Amino acid sequence: MSIPSAPARRFRRAAIAVGAVLVAVALFAVGLNGRAEGATTSSTSVAASAPAGGPPVPQIVPKPVSMQVGTGWFTLGAQARIAVSGGAQAMAVAHDLAGYLRPATGFPLPVVAGRGGAGDISLAVGANHAVGSDPDGEGYSLGVTSQGVRLTAGSAHGLYNGIQTIRQLLPAWINSSSVVSVPWEMRAVQIVDYPRYTYRGVMLDIARHYEPPAAVEQLIAQAASYKFNVFHLHLSDDQGFRIAIKGFPRLTRIGGQGSVGTDGRTMDPGGFWTQAQYRQVVADAKAHFMTLIPEVDSPGHNNAIIMSEYNDLSNPLLNGPQDINCSANHPPVWNYTEAVGYSALCPDSQNTWTIMTAIIDQLSAMTSGPYYDMGGDEVPSTILSQSQYADFLNKEAPIVRAAGKTVMGWADIAGAGTSLGTPTIAEYWNPASGSQSGTETGTEAVAKGMQIVMAPANHTYLDQKYLAGSAGNVPSTLGLSWACNTGCDVDQFYNWDPGSYVNGVSDSSVIGVEGAMWGETVPTISDAEYMVFPRLLALSEIGWSPAAQRTSEQSPAYQDFIGRLAEQGARLQTAGVNFYPTPEVPWGLDLSVAQPTLGPGLTIGGTLATLSAPGRATSAVNATIQWGDGTSSTGTVTGAAATGTTVNGLYSIGGDHRYGQAGVYLATVTTTASGTAPASVSFFVRVG
Ligand code: TNX
């Protein structure tokens, strides 16, 4: 039998020893390359091995500050332990790591206190961590040798960031929720890593379309795996109010219903979270080392509040609440379109402040993080004069501060007449750059001593279409294009710099970046994922990695990035995350061994291997099976095709064969597709 020659990147071989029906199978240790890992005692015993050159160079997103790649590798084996020193929080991170690694490996990976030995993954807080500029203690040092993995950090958060890197050092199949047969090898590396920015956020709008807590937690988990540390939750807008507030049941009974496009709340019933659900999501975000920031937009973008409370005449807390309405319409009317800028709460209504104080106080009490977002965007002067607008925010900010939170809002809050105190965080969303008209909100925010989160819509808005034009709208049902009339694909999300985007707004004011997933056109979490991924990963790198020449599609930084991003395709697919397989990214092929069917007699068949091939139709992939007895045949490639709003699924590579005589054969499945390296996987078949 012949062993395929050394692989290109992504080329993998695994060996699987398959016991035929007539043979009692015990452990089947494979001597391929002198290395064999793992075996089970089931009738389809597995022993995975790997290419002679060891695992490929890791393709990590976001790019670490420094990574030295060695020549050897570490093999995570069935006996490995996760050893941890550093207290309860570090112990919790060790359990997180075990939780990430157990499903795909099937290994027990016990978490033990103390310093690990050979073959273990060791986590330690405090000890010798060689991290440089890291004021927030989020950095980590990670060493992989043939003897083991050692992760050290100054805090549990640093450890948590480090375990996300450990996941990416392992094969992409590590994200699978069921056991996968690949060699669990990690290339020898020395990594020192820490973030450029303090604030790395993702925002989700559950007001325009409701999302349940479980869906939001899915996004939190994905964002955390790319080292995001803020989850900004847009809870209220013109079309919906999504959180129960005691004393104001109509906010959710009336305001919680409906969504954009529901035309009178018939198509999409909307929904809201109970306070218990909100607390649970706050805790879940915290467990992922993400700070949850609640936003109830004000004084504009709140027709749902106005429609709920305008006629709340019997509420003992209110006194003639019809004076809350400063909208374009008197009385207010529902508007389920994507229109903006027509609603406003009145700053000089006592009822306004009774309602807003209840919202701010209750949300703040339930929120463990230090921020509360007042919104503050898009109130035309035809609705509220600038002085009324400023008056509103100047009244709201002290309520937020009294509730113990730092004020945050869209950068409009820096406009004339506002005096919100410090610290205040302004989120810059205007596409304008340099000193163009529209950048004033950024420079005004700096002038008022605010800290800035950079979220220019044409580089960070996750609801914008990937491609422009009617033919190119991918997909046609999702996305707006007001900020991206030439399209906002991965290149647009990557090629900009938060610290020099607006003249006068430099890294001395910028605390980070945020990607905003607005919900007008996005009814389901699957659709949201399609819009969020993969371009959120560009923001992950902008927020985390050191400044680079991120200027154009030709720049070395971008070329390096999309090569690493390509590797994330299989990780997203195995994690079950939907994404847009943009043609900008050179997606590859990645294979793992599946569970073939044996017998009757000397036959093998069924699914031999599982293939990740993002963005390629089954017809664009060729599969060949060398059965190990000198014969070969064409494999079938089957699986779920892409739709306008979903990525294609993982594919199954099938084939059937009858061996001429009993024996042990090394079979190899090879897949090829144009423009990318082939992928192969090998497995032993014992028949007869
Ligand atoms: C602008 S920018 C908005 C949102 C919309 C979004 C759609 C800003 C603070 N507000 O209300 O949902 O554009 O892209």
XYZ file of C-alpha atoms and ligand atoms in Angstrom, residues 208 301 377-378 410 429 461 463-464 480 482 518 520, ligand 1:
27
model
C -36.791 45.659 14.344
C -36.430 55.845 17.463
C -29.303 59.060 17.042
C -31.239 60.527 14.174
C -24.355 57.257 19.184
C -21.372 55.713 12.913
C -22.589 47.917 9.551
C -26.852 44.937 7.777
C -25.354 46.439 4.636
C -29.783 47.776 3.181
C -27.474 53.328 2.240
C -29.375 46.214 12.402
C -34.879 45.828 9.527
C -28.958 53.805 10.934
S -26.749 54.746 12.473
C -29.458 53.650 12.210
C -30.362 52.556 12.490
C -30.686 51.770 11.265
C -29.458 51.594 10.426
C -29.683 50.753 9.209
C -27.812 54.682 13.588
C -27.309 54.996 14.877
N -29.068 54.360 13.298
O -31.529 53.021 13.093
O -31.195 50.544 11.652
O -28.976 52.842 10.029
O -28.496 50.522 8.522
